[in-house]
């Protein structure tokens, strides 16, 4: 059973309406695509030089666990300064075995 009108005049009217709707949809798509092209690319914040990884305690950060070089693929943590990284390593916080921040900082372990 078809939900389309049975007669030609109403089918022609429906066809015209659908054509108008399709034109409106295409115009809206074109407008939104143009807006996307004009939107500036998101600017990522600069990568920190050093990171301090801490224990995870139910969503809260705990004791320092590891120091990482900022670009380390294993790094999780918050950004710290060079001085804070040196201080943390000096206090016995582990250096990441992958990125070796102690070597980058010139600290012999």
Short mmCIF file of N, CA and C in Angstrom, two decimals:
data_model
loop_
_atom_site.label_atom_id
_atom_site.label_comp_id
_atom_site.label_asym_id
_atom_site.label_seq_id
_atom_site.Cartn_x
_atom_site.Cartn_y
_atom_site.Cartn_z
N UNK A 1 0.85 -1.18 0.00
CA UNK A 1 0.00 0.00 0.00
C UNK A 1 0.89 1.23 0.00
N UNK A 2 0.70 2.11 -0.97
CA UNK A 2 1.50 3.30 -1.13
C UNK A 2 0.90 4.47 -0.36
N UNK A 3 1.78 5.31 0.21
CA UNK A 3 1.31 6.49 0.92
C UNK A 3 1.31 7.70 0.01
N UNK A 4 1.63 7.50 -1.25
CA UNK A 4 1.63 8.60 -2.22
C UNK A 4 0.21 8.87 -2.71
N UNK A 5 -0.04 10.12 -3.10
CA UNK A 5 -1.38 10.42 -3.64
C UNK A 5 -1.63 9.60 -4.91
N UNK A 6 -2.88 9.22 -5.14
CA UNK A 6 -3.19 8.36 -6.29
C UNK A 6 -3.27 9.12 -7.62
N UNK A 7 -3.44 10.43 -7.58
CA UNK A 7 -3.66 11.14 -8.84
C UNK A 7 -2.45 11.98 -9.24
N UNK A 8 -2.33 12.25 -10.53
CA UNK A 8 -1.21 12.96 -11.11
C UNK A 8 -1.06 14.39 -10.62
N UNK A 9 -2.11 15.21 -10.50
CA UNK A 9 -1.92 16.59 -10.05
C UNK A 9 -1.30 16.67 -8.65
N UNK A 10 -1.75 15.82 -7.75
CA UNK A 10 -1.18 15.85 -6.40
C UNK A 10 0.25 15.32 -6.39
N UNK A 11 0.55 14.34 -7.21
CA UNK A 11 1.92 13.84 -7.31
C UNK A 11 2.85 14.93 -7.85
N UNK A 12 2.36 15.71 -8.84
CA UNK A 12 3.16 16.82 -9.38
C UNK A 12 3.39 17.89 -8.29
N UNK A 13 2.39 18.16 -7.50
CA UNK A 13 2.53 19.12 -6.40
C UNK A 13 3.55 18.62 -5.39
N UNK A 14 3.48 17.36 -5.04
CA UNK A 14 4.42 16.76 -4.12
C UNK A 14 5.84 16.82 -4.68
N UNK A 15 5.97 16.54 -5.97
CA UNK A 15 7.28 16.60 -6.61
C UNK A 15 7.88 18.01 -6.53
N UNK A 16 7.05 19.01 -6.78
CA UNK A 16 7.51 20.40 -6.70
C UNK A 16 7.95 20.73 -5.28
N UNK A 17 7.15 20.34 -4.31
CA UNK A 17 7.48 20.61 -2.92
C UNK A 17 8.79 19.92 -2.52
N UNK A 18 8.96 18.67 -2.92
CA UNK A 18 10.18 17.95 -2.60
C UNK A 18 11.39 18.59 -3.27
N UNK A 19 11.25 19.07 -4.49
CA UNK A 19 12.34 19.74 -5.20
C UNK A 19 12.74 21.01 -4.44
N UNK A 20 11.74 21.77 -3.98
CA UNK A 20 12.02 22.99 -3.21
C UNK A 20 12.72 22.66 -1.89
N UNK A 21 12.27 21.60 -1.23
CA UNK A 21 12.91 21.19 0.02
C UNK A 21 14.35 20.75 -0.21
N UNK A 22 14.59 19.99 -1.28
CA UNK A 22 15.94 19.55 -1.59
C UNK A 22 16.84 20.74 -1.90
N UNK A 23 16.34 21.73 -2.60
CA UNK A 23 17.10 22.94 -2.88
C UNK A 23 17.45 23.66 -1.58
N UNK A 24 16.49 23.75 -0.66
CA UNK A 24 16.74 24.40 0.62
C UNK A 24 17.77 23.64 1.45
N UNK A 25 17.69 22.32 1.46
CA UNK A 25 18.65 21.51 2.20
C UNK A 25 20.04 21.67 1.61
N UNK A 26 20.16 21.64 0.30
CA UNK A 26 21.47 21.81 -0.33
C UNK A 26 22.06 23.18 -0.05
N UNK A 27 21.22 24.22 -0.05
CA UNK A 27 21.70 25.57 0.25
C UNK A 27 22.20 25.64 1.70
N UNK A 28 21.50 25.00 2.61
CA UNK A 28 21.92 25.00 4.02
C UNK A 28 23.24 24.24 4.19
N UNK A 29 23.38 23.12 3.50
CA UNK A 29 24.63 22.36 3.54
C UNK A 29 25.77 23.21 3.02
N UNK A 30 25.55 23.88 1.91
CA UNK A 30 26.59 24.73 1.32
C UNK A 30 26.99 25.86 2.29
N UNK A 31 26.01 26.47 2.93
CA UNK A 31 26.26 27.52 3.90
C UNK A 31 27.11 27.01 5.07
N UNK A 32 26.73 25.86 5.63
CA UNK A 32 27.44 25.30 6.77
C UNK A 32 28.86 24.84 6.38
N UNK A 33 29.01 24.30 5.18
CA UNK A 33 30.35 23.92 4.72
C UNK A 33 31.24 25.14 4.57
N UNK A 34 30.68 26.25 4.09
CA UNK A 34 31.46 27.48 3.96
C UNK A 34 31.86 27.99 5.34
N UNK A 35 30.97 27.91 6.31
CA UNK A 35 31.31 28.31 7.68
C UNK A 35 32.45 27.46 8.23
N UNK A 36 32.40 26.14 7.96
CA UNK A 36 33.47 25.25 8.41
C UNK A 36 34.81 25.66 7.80
N UNK A 37 34.82 25.98 6.52
CA UNK A 37 36.06 26.38 5.85
C UNK A 37 36.59 27.69 6.41
N UNK A 38 35.72 28.59 6.83
CA UNK A 38 36.13 29.90 7.32
C UNK A 38 36.53 29.88 8.80
N UNK A 39 36.19 28.81 9.51
CA UNK A 39 36.51 28.72 10.93
C UNK A 39 38.01 28.47 11.08
N UNK A 40 38.66 29.26 11.93
CA UNK A 40 40.10 29.04 12.11
C UNK A 40 40.37 27.68 12.78
N UNK A 41 41.48 27.10 12.41
CA UNK A 41 41.86 25.82 13.01
C UNK A 41 42.16 26.03 14.50
N UNK A 42 41.77 25.07 15.34
CA UNK A 42 42.05 25.22 16.77
C UNK A 42 43.55 25.29 17.02
N UNK A 43 43.91 26.16 17.93
CA UNK A 43 45.32 26.32 18.28
C UNK A 43 45.61 25.48 19.52
N UNK A 44 46.54 24.56 19.36
CA UNK A 44 46.91 23.71 20.49
C UNK A 44 47.90 24.46 21.37
N UNK A 45 47.77 24.31 22.67
CA UNK A 45 48.74 24.96 23.55
C UNK A 45 50.12 24.34 23.33
N UNK A 46 51.16 25.12 23.59
CA UNK A 46 52.50 24.57 23.39
C UNK A 46 52.76 23.40 24.34
N UNK A 47 53.53 22.45 23.86
CA UNK A 47 53.87 21.28 24.66
C UNK A 47 54.81 21.70 25.78
N UNK A 48 54.54 21.27 27.01
CA UNK A 48 55.44 21.64 28.12
C UNK A 48 56.78 20.94 27.96
N UNK A 49 57.80 21.52 28.53
CA UNK A 49 59.14 20.92 28.46
C UNK A 49 59.27 19.72 29.40
N UNK A 50 58.58 19.79 30.54
CA UNK A 50 58.71 18.74 31.56
C UNK A 50 57.34 18.43 32.15
N UNK A 51 57.12 17.18 32.54
CA UNK A 51 55.86 16.76 33.15
C UNK A 51 56.15 15.96 34.41
N UNK A 52 55.26 16.12 35.39
CA UNK A 52 55.35 15.35 36.63
C UNK A 52 54.13 14.45 36.71
N UNK A 53 54.37 13.15 36.68
CA UNK A 53 53.29 12.16 36.80
C UNK A 53 53.08 11.87 38.28
N UNK A 54 51.82 11.80 38.68
CA UNK A 54 51.51 11.51 40.08
C UNK A 54 50.62 10.28 40.17
N UNK A 55 50.55 9.70 41.36
CA UNK A 55 49.65 8.56 41.60
C UNK A 55 48.22 8.98 41.32
N UNK A 56 47.44 8.05 40.89
CA UNK A 56 46.02 8.33 40.68
C UNK A 56 45.23 7.75 41.83
N UNK A 57 44.52 8.64 42.51
CA UNK A 57 43.75 8.22 43.68
C UNK A 57 42.29 8.61 43.50
N UNK A 58 41.53 7.78 42.79
CA UNK A 58 40.12 8.06 42.60
C UNK A 58 39.85 9.43 42.00
N UNK A 59 40.60 9.79 40.98
CA UNK A 59 40.39 11.07 40.32
C UNK A 59 41.24 12.20 40.86
N UNK A 60 41.88 11.97 42.01
CA UNK A 60 42.76 12.99 42.58
C UNK A 60 44.21 12.57 42.36
N UNK A 61 45.08 13.55 42.33
CA UNK A 61 46.50 13.26 42.18
C UNK A 61 47.12 13.06 43.55
N UNK A 62 48.01 12.08 43.63
CA UNK A 62 48.69 11.80 44.87
C UNK A 62 50.16 12.17 44.79
N UNK A 63 50.99 11.30 45.31
CA UNK A 63 52.44 11.54 45.38
C UNK A 63 53.08 11.50 43.99
N UNK A 64 54.16 12.26 43.82
CA UNK A 64 54.89 12.22 42.54
C UNK A 64 55.42 10.82 42.27
N UNK A 65 55.30 10.37 41.03
CA UNK A 65 55.74 9.04 40.64
C UNK A 65 56.91 9.11 39.67
N UNK A 66 56.80 9.95 38.63
CA UNK A 66 57.78 9.96 37.56
C UNK A 66 57.89 11.34 36.94
N UNK A 67 59.09 11.68 36.49
CA UNK A 67 59.32 12.90 35.73
C UNK A 67 59.50 12.50 34.27
N UNK A 68 58.90 13.27 33.36
CA UNK A 68 58.98 12.99 31.93
C UNK A 68 59.45 14.23 31.18
N UNK A 69 60.08 14.00 30.02
CA UNK A 69 60.32 15.07 29.06
C UNK A 69 58.96 15.35 28.43
N UNK A 70 58.67 16.61 28.12
CA UNK A 70 57.35 17.01 27.63
C UNK A 70 56.80 16.21 26.46
N UNK A 71 57.63 15.76 25.55
CA UNK A 71 57.14 15.04 24.37
C UNK A 71 57.05 13.54 24.55
N UNK A 72 57.26 13.04 25.74
CA UNK A 72 57.25 11.60 25.99
C UNK A 72 55.87 11.01 25.70
N UNK A 73 55.85 9.93 24.95
CA UNK A 73 54.58 9.27 24.62
C UNK A 73 53.93 8.57 25.79
N UNK A 74 54.69 8.34 26.85
CA UNK A 74 54.16 7.66 28.03
C UNK A 74 53.74 8.66 29.11
N UNK A 75 53.95 9.94 28.82
CA UNK A 75 53.75 10.96 29.85
C UNK A 75 52.28 11.19 30.15
N UNK A 76 52.00 11.25 31.44
CA UNK A 76 50.71 11.69 31.96
C UNK A 76 51.06 12.55 33.15
N UNK A 77 50.48 13.68 33.24
CA UNK A 77 50.76 14.51 34.41
C UNK A 77 50.63 15.98 34.12
N UNK A 78 51.17 16.77 35.03
CA UNK A 78 51.04 18.22 34.89
C UNK A 78 52.39 18.82 34.49
N UNK A 79 52.31 19.96 33.83
CA UNK A 79 53.51 20.66 33.39
C UNK A 79 54.26 21.21 34.60
N UNK A 80 55.58 21.08 34.54
CA UNK A 80 56.45 21.65 35.59
C UNK A 80 57.62 22.35 34.91
N UNK A 81 58.28 23.20 35.67
CA UNK A 81 59.43 23.93 35.15
C UNK A 81 60.68 23.04 35.20
N UNK A 82 61.72 23.50 34.54
CA UNK A 82 63.00 22.79 34.56
C UNK A 82 63.50 22.64 36.01
N UNK A 83 63.39 23.72 36.77
CA UNK A 83 63.84 23.70 38.15
C UNK A 83 63.06 22.68 38.99
N UNK A 84 61.75 22.62 38.76
CA UNK A 84 60.92 21.66 39.49
C UNK A 84 61.28 20.22 39.10
N UNK A 85 61.60 20.01 37.82
CA UNK A 85 61.99 18.68 37.35
C UNK A 85 63.30 18.26 38.02
N UNK A 86 64.28 19.17 38.05
CA UNK A 86 65.57 18.89 38.70
C UNK A 86 65.36 18.60 40.17
N UNK A 87 64.54 19.40 40.82
CA UNK A 87 64.26 19.24 42.24
C UNK A 87 63.59 17.89 42.51
N UNK A 88 62.59 17.54 41.69
CA UNK A 88 61.88 16.26 41.89
C UNK A 88 62.83 15.09 41.72
N UNK A 89 63.66 15.11 40.70
CA UNK A 89 64.63 14.02 40.51
C UNK A 89 65.62 13.97 41.66
N UNK A 90 66.01 15.14 42.16
CA UNK A 90 66.93 15.20 43.30
C UNK A 90 66.32 14.65 44.57
N UNK A 91 65.00 14.68 44.67
CA UNK A 91 64.30 14.16 45.86
C UNK A 91 63.92 12.69 45.71
N UNK A 92 64.40 12.07 44.63
CA UNK A 92 64.18 10.64 44.47
C UNK A 92 63.00 10.23 43.61
N UNK A 93 62.33 11.20 42.98
CA UNK A 93 61.25 10.83 42.07
C UNK A 93 61.88 10.15 40.86
N UNK A 94 61.29 9.06 40.43
CA UNK A 94 61.83 8.26 39.34
C UNK A 94 61.84 9.02 38.02
N UNK A 95 62.88 8.81 37.23
CA UNK A 95 62.94 9.36 35.87
C UNK A 95 62.31 8.33 34.93
N UNK A 96 61.53 8.78 33.99
CA UNK A 96 60.91 7.88 33.02
C UNK A 96 62.02 7.12 32.28
N UNK A 97 61.86 5.82 32.17
CA UNK A 97 62.88 5.00 31.51
C UNK A 97 62.84 5.16 30.00
N UNK A 98 61.75 5.71 29.47
CA UNK A 98 61.63 5.89 28.02
C UNK A 98 62.24 7.19 27.53
N UNK A 99 61.92 8.29 28.17
CA UNK A 99 62.38 9.60 27.68
C UNK A 99 63.63 10.11 28.39
N UNK A 100 63.99 9.50 29.50
CA UNK A 100 65.20 9.82 30.26
C UNK A 100 65.37 11.32 30.53
N UNK A 101 64.48 11.91 31.33
CA UNK A 101 64.61 13.33 31.65
C UNK A 101 65.89 13.65 32.43
N UNK A 102 66.38 12.67 33.19
CA UNK A 102 67.62 12.90 33.94
C UNK A 102 68.79 13.14 32.99
N UNK A 103 68.83 12.42 31.89
CA UNK A 103 69.87 12.62 30.88
C UNK A 103 69.70 13.97 30.20
N UNK A 104 68.45 14.30 29.84
CA UNK A 104 68.17 15.60 29.20
C UNK A 104 68.55 16.75 30.10
N UNK A 105 68.38 16.57 31.40
CA UNK A 105 68.70 17.64 32.35
C UNK A 105 70.17 17.63 32.77
N UNK A 106 70.92 16.62 32.33
CA UNK A 106 72.33 16.55 32.67
C UNK A 106 72.59 16.01 34.06
N UNK A 107 71.62 15.27 34.61
CA UNK A 107 71.76 14.69 35.95
C UNK A 107 72.20 13.25 35.77
N UNK A 108 73.30 12.89 36.36
CA UNK A 108 73.76 11.50 36.27
C UNK A 108 73.10 10.69 37.36
N UNK A 109 72.40 9.63 36.93
CA UNK A 109 71.67 8.84 37.89
C UNK A 109 72.47 7.67 38.27
#
